[in-house]
Amino acid sequence: MAKGECTTQWSKTEDTCSTLRNRKAFLSSEKQQQDSQPKDGDNSQTAGHSSKDGTQSSNGTSAQWTDRGTDPPRKETHSSVLLLLVTVLSFSTRLYKIMEPAHVCWDETHFGKMGSYYINRTFFFDVHPPLGKMLIGLAGYVTGYDGTFPFIKPGDKYEHHNYWGMRGFCAVLGSFLPVFAYLIVLELSQSRTAALITATLLIFDTGCITISQYILLDPILMFFIMGAVLSMVKFKQQTHRPFSAPWWLWLVLTGVNLAGALGVKFVGLFVILLVGLNTAWDLWGLLGNLHLSLVDIAKHFLARVVGLILLPLFLYVTIFAIHFVVLNKSGPGDGFFSSAFQSRLIGNNLHNASMPEYLAYGSTITVKNLRIAGGYLHSHWHLYPEGVGAKQQQVRHLEKASQSGAPDLVRHGDIIRLEHKETTRNLHSHLHEAPLTKKHFQVTGYGINATGDANDLWQVEVCGGRKGDLVKVLRSKVRFLHRATGCVLYSSGKTLPKWGWEQVEVTCSPYLKETPSSQWSIEDHINPKLPNISLSLLKPHFLEILLESHIVMIRGNSGLKPKDNEMNSKPWHWPINYQGLRFSGVNETEYRVYLLGNPVVWWINLASLGLYVIMVAVASVALQRGVPLDQRRRGRLHFCGLRGGGLLLLGWLLHYAPFYTMGRILYYHHYFPAMLFSSMLTGKIPEVDFALNCLLIFYLFHPLSYGMRGPLAHEPASAMAGLRWMDSWEF
C-alpha cells in the first residue's frame, strides 16, 4: 500500500482504513499494538499491516482494540457526539406530532383497548403473550389515563381522554432502535461511519417512524429484539475477561431482553434462536481452546444456561403470573377458556359457585365444547329446513342428561341419553349429511318425553380415562361416542346460514382422533339429590392455567385466516416495499397516515443483501484458490464479512424466512424486525454512500408518517403527486 493511500481516500474509505488498522491491532500482541498502532491521520507505511511474526494475543483481544487508532480522549469525544446526534434525531423524528391524529388508528383499537383492560383488571384474550399490553396499560396508568375509552373502531376520536402516554411510550421505545443499531454496528465493525450510515437509514425511514408512533406491539417487540442483539454483541466483547462484572452484566441483559421479546410476541423466538446459535458457536470455540480445562468449559456452559435459559424462562413465567393476578375479573376473554379456568374470575357465574362434583343420572347440566371460543351444546324448537338432512330439531348448543331412578354416578364407558330440557327431545344422530361439513353426520333433536330410538344413545368417554372413572364437573374432558354410527359429537367451527341463526354447526364426526372440537366439559350441574361442593376446590393451579393459556394462544394464532376483502400481504411483497398499510383515512377530507418504508432505504437494503453474499462468496473463493490479495482488499473482506456480517445476515433470515411457512394472515408490519437487520448489514458495506438521497426521499415522503390531507396521490393537485412510484401504493 502506498504511504499516503489512506489519506487521499479518507472521505470514501475511512472505514476500510480503520479496519486495516484494527486488523493489525487484532493480529499483533499487546506490546506490538502499543508500539506500532498509528495515530489518527498517521500516514506511516505500517498502517494496515500485522506484526512481522503475525502472533496473536492469547485471549484474542487486547486493551488497545480501538477504532481508527485515535487518541482515546479524541475518539471518545467524537463517538459521544455522534451518539448524541443519533439519539436526538431519532427521538425528535418519532415524537414529532405524536398526538396526531387525535383518533384511533389501525390496531390501536386492539392494543389500546387491551391496555384499558389491564387498568380495569378485566380478563381478555389475545393471541400474543401479555407483556406488550401490560406495558401499554402501565404507561397509560402512570400518565393519567383512566381506562374508560372504549377503542371501538379506527377513526373514533379520543376527545378528552388521555392517550399521549401510551403513544409516547411506544414512540420512546421505537426511538431507541436507531440508537441500538448504531451501537451494534459500531461494535461489530469498529467503524463510526458504518454505524452512522445504519442509524441514518433507520432514523429517516418513514415506515420505522410510523410504526413507532402508535399504540402497537411492534416498537416494544423490536426494542427487546435489538436490546438482545446489542447485549449479545457487548457480551462477546468481554471474552478476554470472563466472569467479570461487565461479562455477567451483558449476559444477564441478553437473557432479560430475550424474555422481553418472547413476552411481547411469539416471533421473539427468532431472536432466541439467533442468540442460541451464536452461543453454541462460542461454546464450540471454547471447547477447542486447549488452554481451558474441562472445569472451565463447564463453568462457561452453566453460566450461559443460567443467563440465557433459566433466567429468561423465570422472567417469562413471572410475566404470566402478574398477568393472571392483575386480570382477576370476568371479561370478554372468558369464553375462550375452559370452565375450570373461568371459575377463578370474579364476576363469572362459576366464581365461588357450588354444585355436585360428579355427574349423575337425572342431573341438569350444560355442556361446553373445548375448542377455542367453544360454545355450549344448544337446541330449540326450530327444525332444519327442507333439503338439509332430516327435517328434525336443530342442535347447536345446550342439553340435559336425564334418566329415571336413583342418582347413580356417570362413569367412563356408560351408555346415556341426553334430553333437551325445554323441548324434551333427545340428542340424536344418523347417517344423513351434516348441513355444512358434508363428510360428517347430522345431529338433531328427536323423539319426545324421553321416547326415541337407538340413534339417541351415546357412550361417555373420559379423555385419558379408564372404564369406571367418574365424570367430574369442570375438570373432566369427555367425548360422546354415538353408539349406532360410531361417530363422535363434534363442533365444526363453521357458521350456519341465517336459518341456523348464524350459530356454530354441531356434527357427528366419523374421524375419532381426539381434538378440542370433539372434547366437551360439564359446566353447570344441578342435582338436588347430590351434595354440593365449592368450585374453589376445583380451580386449576398456576401451571395448569399457564399451559392452557399457551394452548389457547397458539390455536388462536393459527386460526387467524384472512377474511373476505381484508387487506393482507405476502412475504415476497415486503422487501421490495410493494404495498403499504393504511393506518388512517381513505379520502381527501380525512387525516391520512400510510405505513410505507422509505423507498431508497428499502431497495438499497434489498440490493445490499445480494451484494453482501456476492462479495463474501467471491472473496472467499479467491482466498481458497490462493489468489493474492493486497492488504487493502484483505481488510475490506475482513470488514464486510468476518466482523459480524454473517451474524446480521443470519438475523435477517431468521426474522424473515419463517413467514413463508406460516398459514395465518400476514401483514406488511411483520417484516420490520428483519428490516432492522438488513439496514445494519447495509451500513457495513463501505461502498454505500447515499445519506443525501436518503434525506431527500425522507423529505418527499414524510407526509406518509406525519399525516396528510387533500387530494390523493393520483390526482395532479395532490401534494404527493408524482410520488406514487408503484401502482400498489395506496396513498
XYZ file of C-alpha atoms in Angstrom:
731
model
C 0.000 0.000 0.000
C 1.394 3.453 -0.841
C 2.284 5.680 2.018
C -0.478 8.239 1.537
C -3.180 5.951 0.131
C -5.469 6.006 3.109
C -5.146 9.742 3.488
C -6.074 10.561 -0.104
C -9.085 8.244 0.017
C -10.162 9.150 3.554
C -13.506 10.621 2.595
C -14.751 7.415 0.989
C -12.711 4.623 2.529
C -12.293 5.783 6.079
C -13.892 2.592 7.359
C -11.656 0.326 5.308
C -8.524 2.033 6.530
C -9.696 1.925 10.116
C -10.471 -1.759 9.704
C -6.977 -2.422 8.386
C -5.570 -0.690 11.405
C -7.881 -2.660 13.673
C -6.888 -5.872 11.923
C -3.265 -5.040 12.612
C -4.075 -4.471 16.262
C -6.012 -7.744 16.426
C -3.234 -9.833 14.915
C -0.344 -8.393 16.869
C 0.484 -8.885 20.516
C -0.496 -6.275 23.060
C 3.020 -4.834 23.262
C 3.297 -4.579 19.476
C -0.050 -2.763 19.370
C 1.140 -0.224 21.892
C 4.401 0.323 19.999
C 3.175 0.446 16.424
C -0.508 1.477 16.376
C -0.776 4.678 14.246
C -2.496 7.769 15.474
C -5.466 9.309 13.661
C -4.222 10.709 10.371
C -0.808 8.992 10.630
C 0.380 8.125 7.108
C 3.155 5.781 8.116
C 3.692 2.827 5.821
C 2.999 0.327 8.589
C -0.674 1.240 8.819
C -2.862 -1.715 7.946
C -0.124 -4.372 8.405
C 0.176 -7.003 11.069
C 3.315 -7.516 13.088
C 6.214 -9.296 11.425
C 5.767 -12.540 13.310
C 1.951 -12.438 12.922
C 1.359 -13.563 16.509
C -1.961 -13.031 18.245
C -2.620 -12.339 21.881
C -3.661 -15.420 23.798
C -7.146 -14.192 24.596
C -7.939 -12.998 21.079
C -8.277 -9.346 22.023
C -6.469 -6.568 23.823
C -6.956 -3.361 25.694
C -5.775 -1.476 22.619
C -8.624 -2.690 20.358
C -9.693 0.797 19.305
C -11.403 2.444 16.366
C -9.069 4.062 13.856
C -6.228 4.062 16.367
C -7.143 7.569 17.544
C -6.069 9.036 20.829
C -8.632 7.760 23.370
C -9.964 11.182 24.518
C -10.386 12.354 20.936
C -12.064 9.121 19.881
C -14.423 9.060 22.838
C -15.434 12.683 22.270
C -16.125 12.032 18.588
C -18.137 8.886 19.333
C -20.117 10.604 22.091
C -21.047 13.485 19.807
C -22.200 11.114 17.064
C -24.184 9.021 19.532
C -25.819 12.151 20.921
C -26.666 13.305 17.396
C -28.207 9.934 16.533
C -30.216 9.944 19.758
C -31.553 13.492 19.289
C -32.537 12.891 15.663
C -34.180 9.570 16.458
C -36.261 10.891 19.349
C -37.241 14.082 17.531
C -38.477 12.249 14.409
C -40.509 9.772 16.465
C -42.021 12.184 18.991
C -42.905 14.860 16.419
C -46.713 15.213 16.083
C -47.201 12.256 18.422
C -50.727 13.443 19.307
C -51.905 13.493 15.693
C -54.260 12.280 14.534
C -56.423 12.568 17.652
C -58.370 9.455 16.818
C -57.860 5.683 16.877
C -55.542 4.420 14.132
C -55.428 0.841 12.843
C -54.584 -1.713 15.582
C -54.785 0.863 18.350
C -58.351 -0.359 18.563
C -56.990 -3.689 19.855
C -53.924 -2.845 21.909
C -55.252 0.393 23.370
C -58.355 -1.483 24.452
C -56.210 -4.218 25.991
C -54.240 -1.594 27.905
C -57.599 -0.402 29.273
C -58.443 -3.950 30.321
C -55.320 -4.065 32.489
C -56.214 -0.778 34.140
C -59.721 -2.134 34.842
C -58.389 -5.609 35.726
C -60.770 -7.175 33.197
C -59.826 -10.524 31.697
C -59.446 -10.668 27.891
C -57.937 -12.931 25.279
C -55.201 -12.188 22.761
C -53.100 -14.433 20.542
C -49.870 -12.821 21.806
C -48.187 -13.133 25.228
C -49.131 -10.332 27.632
C -46.002 -8.229 28.245
C -46.570 -5.653 25.486
C -50.160 -4.961 26.533
C -49.182 -4.866 30.196
C -46.567 -2.194 29.464
C -49.051 -0.190 27.372
C -51.577 -0.321 30.206
C -48.914 0.662 32.730
C -47.792 3.589 30.558
C -51.379 4.797 30.291
C -52.000 4.408 34.012
C -48.914 6.358 35.168
C -49.664 9.187 32.705
C -53.238 9.672 33.886
C -55.320 7.547 31.520
C -58.276 6.082 33.421
C -59.083 3.142 31.142
C -62.545 4.375 30.131
C -62.072 4.976 26.387
C -63.829 2.118 24.527
C -61.498 1.800 21.470
C -64.404 0.501 19.406
C -63.125 1.135 15.885
C -60.491 3.083 13.924
C -61.472 6.712 13.490
C -63.091 7.104 16.919
C -61.969 10.451 18.386
C -60.105 10.408 21.689
C -61.642 13.764 22.709
C -60.842 14.431 26.394
C -59.228 11.030 27.028
C -55.524 10.990 27.859
C -53.848 8.837 25.223
C -50.473 10.559 24.828
C -48.779 8.393 27.456
C -49.454 5.133 25.599
C -48.427 6.573 22.248
C -45.429 8.301 23.800
C -44.247 5.101 25.485
C -44.282 3.212 22.172
C -42.553 6.132 20.424
C -39.793 6.274 23.041
C -39.055 2.564 22.666
C -39.133 2.971 18.886
C -36.676 5.860 19.219
C -34.114 3.539 20.745
C -33.996 1.339 17.632
C -31.611 3.562 15.589
C -29.517 4.102 18.732
C -29.217 0.354 19.365
C -28.460 -0.254 15.675
C -25.704 2.394 15.784
C -24.096 0.736 18.808
C -24.396 -2.780 17.361
C -22.750 -1.877 14.058
C -20.104 0.157 15.881
C -19.219 -2.900 17.985
C -19.216 -5.268 15.016
C -17.288 -3.097 12.565
C -15.384 -0.661 14.807
C -16.381 1.957 12.215
C -18.241 5.097 13.166
C -19.127 5.725 9.526
C -20.778 2.305 9.134
C -22.672 2.849 12.379
C -23.767 6.326 11.293
C -24.979 5.034 7.910
C -27.079 2.395 9.677
C -28.561 4.937 12.068
C -29.352 7.283 9.168
C -31.229 4.526 7.340
C -33.452 3.877 10.339
C -33.879 7.461 11.555
C -35.169 8.653 8.186
C -37.198 5.602 7.247
C -40.837 6.643 7.063
C -42.001 3.129 7.879
C -39.956 2.897 11.073
C -41.272 6.296 12.155
C -44.911 5.409 11.510
C -44.832 2.049 13.245
C -43.248 3.664 16.330
C -45.814 6.446 16.802
C -48.953 4.492 17.651
C -50.222 2.172 20.371
C -48.856 -1.038 18.872
C -46.789 -4.037 19.960
C -44.217 -3.668 17.176
C -41.980 -0.957 18.706
C -41.981 -2.829 22.024
C -41.071 -6.116 20.325
C -38.289 -4.541 18.252
C -36.903 -2.753 21.329
C -36.338 -6.095 23.040
C -35.028 -7.760 19.865
C -32.426 -5.052 19.330
C -31.667 -4.946 23.037
C -30.946 -8.684 22.964
C -28.638 -8.371 19.934
C -26.775 -5.390 21.426
C -26.343 -7.191 24.760
C -25.114 -10.326 22.973
C -22.550 -8.329 20.982
C -21.404 -6.452 24.089
C -21.118 -9.765 25.934
C -18.855 -11.152 23.211
C -16.593 -8.131 23.630
C -15.944 -9.305 27.202
C -14.397 -12.593 26.042
C -10.983 -11.616 27.369
C -12.275 -11.220 30.950
C -14.801 -13.989 31.634
C -16.914 -13.949 34.810
C -16.120 -10.296 35.480
C -18.899 -7.866 36.438
C -19.326 -6.487 32.859
C -19.309 -10.048 31.490
C -22.144 -11.032 33.826
C -23.993 -7.759 33.215
C -24.223 -8.217 29.462
C -25.043 -11.926 29.792
C -27.919 -11.140 32.161
C -29.167 -8.268 29.988
C -29.197 -10.615 26.999
C -31.408 -13.019 28.929
C -33.704 -10.226 30.133
C -34.219 -8.953 26.592
C -34.878 -12.461 25.287
C -37.639 -12.859 27.862
C -38.986 -9.454 26.882
C -39.076 -10.272 23.163
C -40.883 -13.572 23.707
C -43.159 -11.949 26.280
C -44.442 -9.492 23.659
C -44.922 -11.819 20.676
C -44.107 -15.419 19.871
C -41.915 -14.233 16.984
C -39.457 -13.364 19.752
C -38.460 -16.999 19.316
C -36.487 -15.911 16.242
C -34.057 -13.747 18.219
C -33.826 -16.510 20.829
C -32.742 -18.844 18.046
C -30.210 -16.264 16.813
C -28.669 -15.901 20.262
C -28.785 -19.661 20.781
C -26.903 -20.412 17.564
C -24.332 -17.726 18.356
C -23.886 -19.107 21.873
C -23.469 -22.657 20.597
C -20.768 -21.443 18.210
C -18.971 -19.638 21.037
C -19.071 -22.730 23.236
C -17.718 -24.827 20.390
C -14.815 -22.403 20.111
C -14.168 -22.617 23.847
C -14.118 -26.404 23.605
C -11.258 -26.119 21.134
C -9.248 -23.812 23.405
C -6.631 -26.147 24.918
C -5.710 -23.501 27.488
C -9.091 -24.074 29.178
C -9.724 -27.069 31.405
C -12.948 -29.058 31.207
C -13.955 -27.476 34.515
C -13.569 -24.000 32.978
C -15.631 -25.031 29.951
C -18.316 -26.446 32.269
C -18.431 -23.109 34.123
C -18.903 -21.256 30.849
C -21.656 -23.662 29.821
C -23.511 -23.408 33.137
C -23.241 -19.614 33.172
C -24.928 -19.451 29.783
C -27.589 -21.953 30.840
C -28.407 -19.730 33.815
C -28.238 -16.425 31.934
C -29.794 -17.414 28.623
C -32.216 -20.219 29.539
C -33.195 -20.301 33.208
C -33.341 -16.532 33.761
C -35.446 -15.812 30.630
C -37.723 -18.746 31.460
C -38.211 -17.476 35.007
C -38.955 -13.945 33.788
C -41.313 -15.210 31.098
C -43.308 -17.256 33.624
C -43.308 -14.282 36.002
C -44.902 -12.141 33.276
C -47.812 -14.578 33.100
C -48.065 -14.779 36.883
C -48.508 -10.991 37.011
C -50.938 -11.199 34.084
C -53.189 -13.670 35.908
C -53.048 -11.737 39.190
C -53.931 -8.410 37.576
C -56.704 -9.701 35.326
C -58.896 -11.245 38.013
C -62.303 -10.007 36.818
C -64.581 -11.687 34.317
C -64.447 -10.146 30.860
C -64.671 -10.755 27.111
C -61.921 -13.374 27.206
C -63.777 -15.853 29.408
C -65.358 -17.848 26.616
C -62.001 -18.755 25.069
C -61.000 -20.722 28.161
C -62.223 -23.777 29.996
C -64.936 -23.670 32.628
C -62.363 -24.505 35.303
C -60.276 -21.511 34.221
C -63.334 -19.239 34.319
C -64.185 -20.279 37.870
C -61.247 -18.217 39.161
C -62.542 -14.925 37.673
C -64.540 -12.534 39.837
C -67.959 -11.907 38.313
C -68.096 -15.128 36.324
C -71.170 -17.225 37.144
C -68.841 -20.065 38.153
C -66.830 -17.941 40.612
C -67.496 -19.067 44.197
C -70.373 -21.225 42.907
C -71.226 -24.623 44.342
C -72.562 -27.746 42.653
C -72.237 -31.536 42.780
C -68.703 -32.638 41.989
C -69.518 -35.739 39.919
C -72.026 -36.164 37.097
C -75.048 -38.354 37.853
C -78.075 -39.669 36.005
C -81.026 -37.283 36.299
C -78.786 -34.223 36.543
C -79.403 -30.998 34.633
C -76.174 -29.825 33.017
C -74.677 -27.514 30.449
C -72.129 -28.960 28.067
C -69.372 -26.759 26.631
C -67.048 -27.514 23.737
C -63.310 -27.176 24.386
C -62.275 -25.668 21.048
C -61.164 -22.058 21.200
C -64.171 -19.852 21.985
C -66.206 -23.046 22.065
C -69.952 -22.684 22.521
C -72.481 -24.597 24.556
C -74.442 -27.536 23.197
C -77.793 -25.968 22.410
C -81.157 -26.671 20.869
C -84.574 -25.015 20.357
C -87.903 -25.625 18.672
C -86.764 -24.741 15.113
C -86.364 -27.568 12.591
C -83.727 -27.962 9.895
C -85.092 -26.548 6.607
C -86.138 -28.673 3.663
C -83.152 -30.244 1.893
C -80.788 -30.063 4.901
C -80.666 -33.642 6.148
C -83.659 -34.897 8.080
C -86.255 -32.234 8.926
C -85.725 -32.617 12.655
C -84.985 -30.235 15.517
C -81.771 -28.252 15.150
C -78.985 -28.860 17.667
C -76.297 -26.311 18.311
C -75.665 -25.707 21.980
C -77.380 -26.815 25.470
C -78.511 -30.294 26.697
C -79.740 -32.277 29.685
C -78.688 -35.729 30.866
C -81.791 -37.402 32.182
C -82.710 -40.911 33.243
C -85.136 -42.054 35.919
C -84.064 -43.818 39.093
C -81.569 -43.150 41.863
C -78.780 -40.619 41.189
C -76.201 -43.114 40.090
C -72.920 -41.512 39.078
C -71.965 -41.486 35.394
C -68.746 -43.334 34.601
C -66.379 -43.736 31.695
C -67.943 -46.138 29.208
C -71.562 -45.655 30.315
C -74.344 -45.506 27.716
C -76.554 -42.446 28.251
C -79.341 -40.445 26.612
C -79.162 -36.630 26.532
C -82.551 -34.919 26.666
C -83.115 -31.213 25.888
C -84.819 -29.707 28.929
C -87.173 -27.303 27.156
C -88.333 -29.412 24.179
C -87.862 -32.871 25.845
C -86.270 -34.189 22.652
C -83.186 -36.397 22.673
C -79.751 -35.668 21.237
C -79.796 -37.741 18.065
C -77.591 -38.527 15.059
C -77.964 -40.617 11.912
C -76.341 -41.213 8.524
C -77.654 -38.013 6.896
C -75.023 -35.453 5.860
C -74.321 -32.542 8.164
C -75.513 -29.212 6.708
C -72.033 -27.724 6.088
C -69.415 -30.390 6.824
C -70.551 -32.958 4.293
C -68.258 -35.770 5.441
C -69.823 -35.586 8.914
C -73.269 -36.745 10.030
C -76.200 -34.544 11.006
C -77.024 -34.016 14.700
C -80.656 -33.297 15.609
C -83.199 -33.335 18.419
C -85.544 -36.326 18.065
C -88.389 -38.020 19.942
C -90.398 -36.544 22.780
C -90.810 -37.079 26.528
C -87.764 -39.401 26.713
C -89.033 -41.642 23.894
C -86.914 -42.102 20.807
C -84.862 -44.825 19.166
C -81.397 -46.401 19.210
C -79.894 -43.360 17.473
C -80.336 -41.408 20.726
C -77.750 -43.444 22.628
C -74.256 -42.081 23.341
C -71.308 -43.572 25.142
C -69.451 -41.276 27.575
C -65.654 -41.391 27.401
C -63.385 -39.511 29.796
C -60.355 -38.454 27.764
C -57.356 -40.284 29.162
C -59.628 -42.232 31.498
C -60.293 -45.902 32.162
C -63.523 -47.863 32.494
C -65.275 -46.910 35.696
C -63.678 -43.457 36.086
C -66.167 -40.817 37.290
C -67.026 -37.726 35.256
C -66.010 -34.621 37.240
C -67.610 -31.259 36.540
C -65.296 -28.574 35.104
C -62.238 -30.813 35.221
C -63.048 -33.846 33.068
C -62.696 -33.712 29.291
C -65.311 -36.031 27.815
C -66.318 -37.333 24.398
C -69.736 -38.540 23.334
C -69.457 -41.565 21.029
C -72.614 -42.301 19.025
C -73.438 -45.953 19.503
C -75.271 -46.564 16.220
C -72.821 -44.931 13.770
C -69.566 -44.872 15.750
C -69.067 -41.106 15.209
C -68.245 -38.544 17.916
C -70.108 -35.353 18.817
C -68.181 -32.520 17.187
C -68.165 -28.716 16.867
C -67.015 -27.872 13.346
C -66.422 -24.169 13.978
C -68.378 -23.297 10.813
C -71.140 -20.705 10.972
C -74.605 -21.801 9.878
C -76.701 -19.673 7.463
C -79.499 -17.419 8.666
C -81.866 -20.369 9.038
C -79.487 -21.566 11.755
C -79.290 -18.114 13.359
C -75.631 -17.907 12.238
C -74.556 -20.098 15.154
C -71.874 -22.786 15.107
C -72.555 -26.107 13.383
C -72.635 -29.237 15.546
C -71.978 -32.533 13.743
C -71.102 -36.141 14.436
C -67.625 -36.832 13.111
C -66.604 -40.275 11.825
C -62.958 -39.317 12.492
C -62.225 -40.472 16.030
C -58.958 -38.654 16.681
C -59.208 -36.640 19.888
C -59.271 -32.898 19.200
C -60.652 -29.940 21.179
C -63.568 -29.869 18.726
C -64.640 -33.341 19.865
C -63.999 -32.743 23.570
C -66.563 -31.323 25.971
C -66.746 -30.330 29.627
C -69.618 -30.293 32.097
C -70.069 -26.726 33.297
C -73.317 -26.149 35.216
C -74.567 -29.138 37.188
C -77.837 -29.300 39.167
C -78.932 -32.373 41.098
C -80.750 -31.864 44.418
C -80.030 -35.456 45.438
C -76.274 -34.881 45.456
C -74.187 -32.790 47.865
C -72.680 -29.572 46.518
C -69.050 -28.552 46.831
C -67.445 -25.149 46.343
C -65.929 -24.800 42.890
C -62.952 -23.090 44.504
C -61.807 -26.631 45.306
C -61.697 -27.388 41.579
C -59.773 -24.305 40.466
C -56.748 -25.169 38.318
C -53.310 -24.407 39.723
C -50.893 -21.941 38.136
C -49.067 -24.379 35.858
C -52.394 -25.656 34.506
C -53.662 -22.199 33.586
C -50.228 -21.301 32.177
C -50.350 -24.346 29.901
C -53.976 -23.730 28.929
C -53.311 -20.090 28.082
C -50.491 -21.111 25.726
C -52.619 -23.763 24.045
C -55.383 -21.205 23.505
C -52.933 -18.575 22.177
C -51.298 -20.993 19.737
C -54.660 -22.215 18.455
C -55.878 -18.649 18.148
C -52.760 -17.590 16.248
C -53.040 -20.441 13.768
C -56.716 -19.657 13.312
C -56.087 -16.090 12.115
C -57.106 -16.503 8.491
C -57.791 -13.625 6.078
C -61.431 -12.608 5.846
C -63.204 -11.510 2.681
C -61.854 -8.181 1.366
C -59.436 -7.906 4.293
C -56.124 -6.223 3.489
C -53.152 -8.562 3.869
C -49.857 -9.188 2.116
C -47.403 -11.920 1.228
C -43.785 -12.206 2.422
C -42.321 -11.562 -1.032
C -44.085 -8.176 -1.046
C -42.225 -6.876 1.981
C -38.536 -6.463 0.997
C -39.472 -4.712 -2.236
C -41.806 -2.279 -0.439
C -44.557 -3.496 -2.738
C -47.569 -2.497 -0.698
C -48.024 -0.376 2.396
C -50.688 -0.429 5.074
C -53.317 2.230 5.646
C -53.304 3.363 9.278
C -55.903 6.106 8.952
C -58.086 7.838 6.372
C -59.337 6.853 2.930
C -60.366 10.101 1.233
C -59.179 13.663 0.720
C -61.088 15.091 3.687
C -59.693 12.679 6.266
C -56.338 12.769 8.031
C -54.396 10.076 6.208
C -51.474 8.058 7.582
C -49.912 5.333 5.431
C -47.296 2.821 6.583
C -44.689 2.601 3.812
C -40.922 2.359 4.003
C -38.573 4.958 2.538
C -38.162 3.526 -0.986
C -34.444 4.341 -1.226
C -33.724 2.699 2.131
C -35.711 -0.458 1.429
C -34.495 -1.002 -2.118
C -30.850 -0.407 -1.213
C -31.274 -2.767 1.746
C -32.531 -5.406 -0.665
C -29.629 -4.811 -3.045
C -27.160 -4.886 -0.166
C -28.326 -8.338 0.900
C -27.407 -9.715 -2.507
C -24.248 -7.627 -2.749
C -23.015 -8.842 0.609
C -23.458 -12.503 -0.321
C -21.702 -11.979 -3.677
C -18.784 -10.047 -2.155
C -18.101 -12.601 0.542
C -18.544 -15.553 -1.835
C -16.175 -14.114 -4.463
C -13.546 -13.136 -1.927
C -13.775 -16.492 -0.169
C -13.316 -18.374 -3.442
C -10.353 -16.145 -4.285
C -8.710 -16.885 -0.956
C -9.416 -20.584 -1.296
C -7.829 -20.604 -4.750
C -4.784 -18.765 -3.462
C -5.382 -15.586 -5.444
C -3.073 -12.968 -3.924
C -4.904 -10.088 -2.233
C -3.165 -6.958 -1.075
C -3.634 -5.728 2.465
C -6.345 -3.276 1.482
C -8.517 -5.938 -0.149
C -7.964 -8.326 2.724
C -9.012 -5.559 5.092
C -12.189 -4.923 3.124
C -13.041 -8.622 3.221
C -12.442 -8.657 6.961
C -14.613 -5.548 7.340
C -17.510 -6.852 5.269
C -17.573 -10.497 6.201
C -15.710 -11.645 9.254
C -16.759 -8.953 11.681
C -20.462 -9.533 12.183
C -21.862 -9.516 8.645
C -22.744 -13.184 8.855
C -24.489 -12.599 12.187
C -26.625 -9.825 10.702
C -27.463 -11.868 7.603
C -28.497 -14.783 9.820
C -30.623 -12.407 11.897
C -32.390 -11.210 8.748
C -33.030 -14.760 7.553
C -34.379 -15.927 10.917
C -36.766 -12.971 11.130
C -37.987 -13.243 7.531
C -37.836 -16.757 6.071
C -40.169 -18.435 8.647
C -43.112 -16.328 7.452
C -43.165 -18.348 4.233
C -44.194 -21.388 6.297
C -46.991 -19.691 8.242
C -50.619 -20.304 7.364
C -52.005 -17.381 9.390
C -52.860 -13.971 7.934
C -49.774 -11.811 7.376
C -49.264 -8.067 7.200
C -46.546 -5.726 5.966
C -45.543 -4.766 9.516
C -44.339 -8.325 10.184
C -41.201 -7.555 8.147
C -39.892 -4.694 10.287
C -37.695 -6.775 12.654
C -35.973 -8.284 9.595
C -35.658 -4.803 8.099
C -33.591 -3.727 11.125
C -31.037 -6.449 10.386
C -30.885 -5.647 6.663
C -30.286 -1.966 7.482
C -27.404 -2.870 9.787
C -25.926 -5.077 7.080
C -26.235 -2.248 4.549
C -24.283 0.046 6.858
C -21.405 -2.442 6.898
C -20.870 -2.305 3.131
C -18.368 0.541 2.664
C -19.371 1.462 -0.885
C -22.816 2.607 0.257
C -22.848 6.423 0.329
C -26.338 7.803 -0.096
C -27.102 9.850 3.007
C -28.208 12.856 0.955
C -30.507 10.711 -1.190
C -31.986 9.164 1.943
C -32.701 12.597 3.412
C -34.211 13.848 0.155
C -36.584 10.886 -0.142
C -37.499 11.246 3.520
C -38.395 14.895 2.886
C -40.581 13.930 -0.070
C -42.353 11.026 1.663
C -42.574 12.317 5.257
C -46.315 13.162 4.945
C -46.969 9.399 4.898
C -45.793 9.219 8.507
C -46.864 12.563 9.894
C -50.237 12.742 8.141
C -51.702 14.460 5.105
C -54.962 15.883 3.835
C -56.167 16.937 0.429
C -56.314 15.150 -2.932
C -54.993 11.607 -3.208
C -51.613 10.963 -4.845
C -53.031 10.008 -8.245
C -54.603 13.472 -8.618
C -52.471 16.279 -10.105
C -53.326 18.725 -7.303
C -52.070 16.346 -4.602
C -49.009 17.265 -2.561
C -47.873 13.663 -3.219
C -48.407 13.830 -6.979
C -45.664 12.029 -8.859
C -44.552 10.061 -5.781
C -46.801 7.057 -6.333
C -43.985 5.098 -7.955
C -45.809 1.775 -7.689
C -49.468 1.182 -8.516
C -49.813 -0.910 -5.368
C -49.140 2.117 -3.138
C -52.487 3.411 -1.920
C -51.949 6.912 -0.580
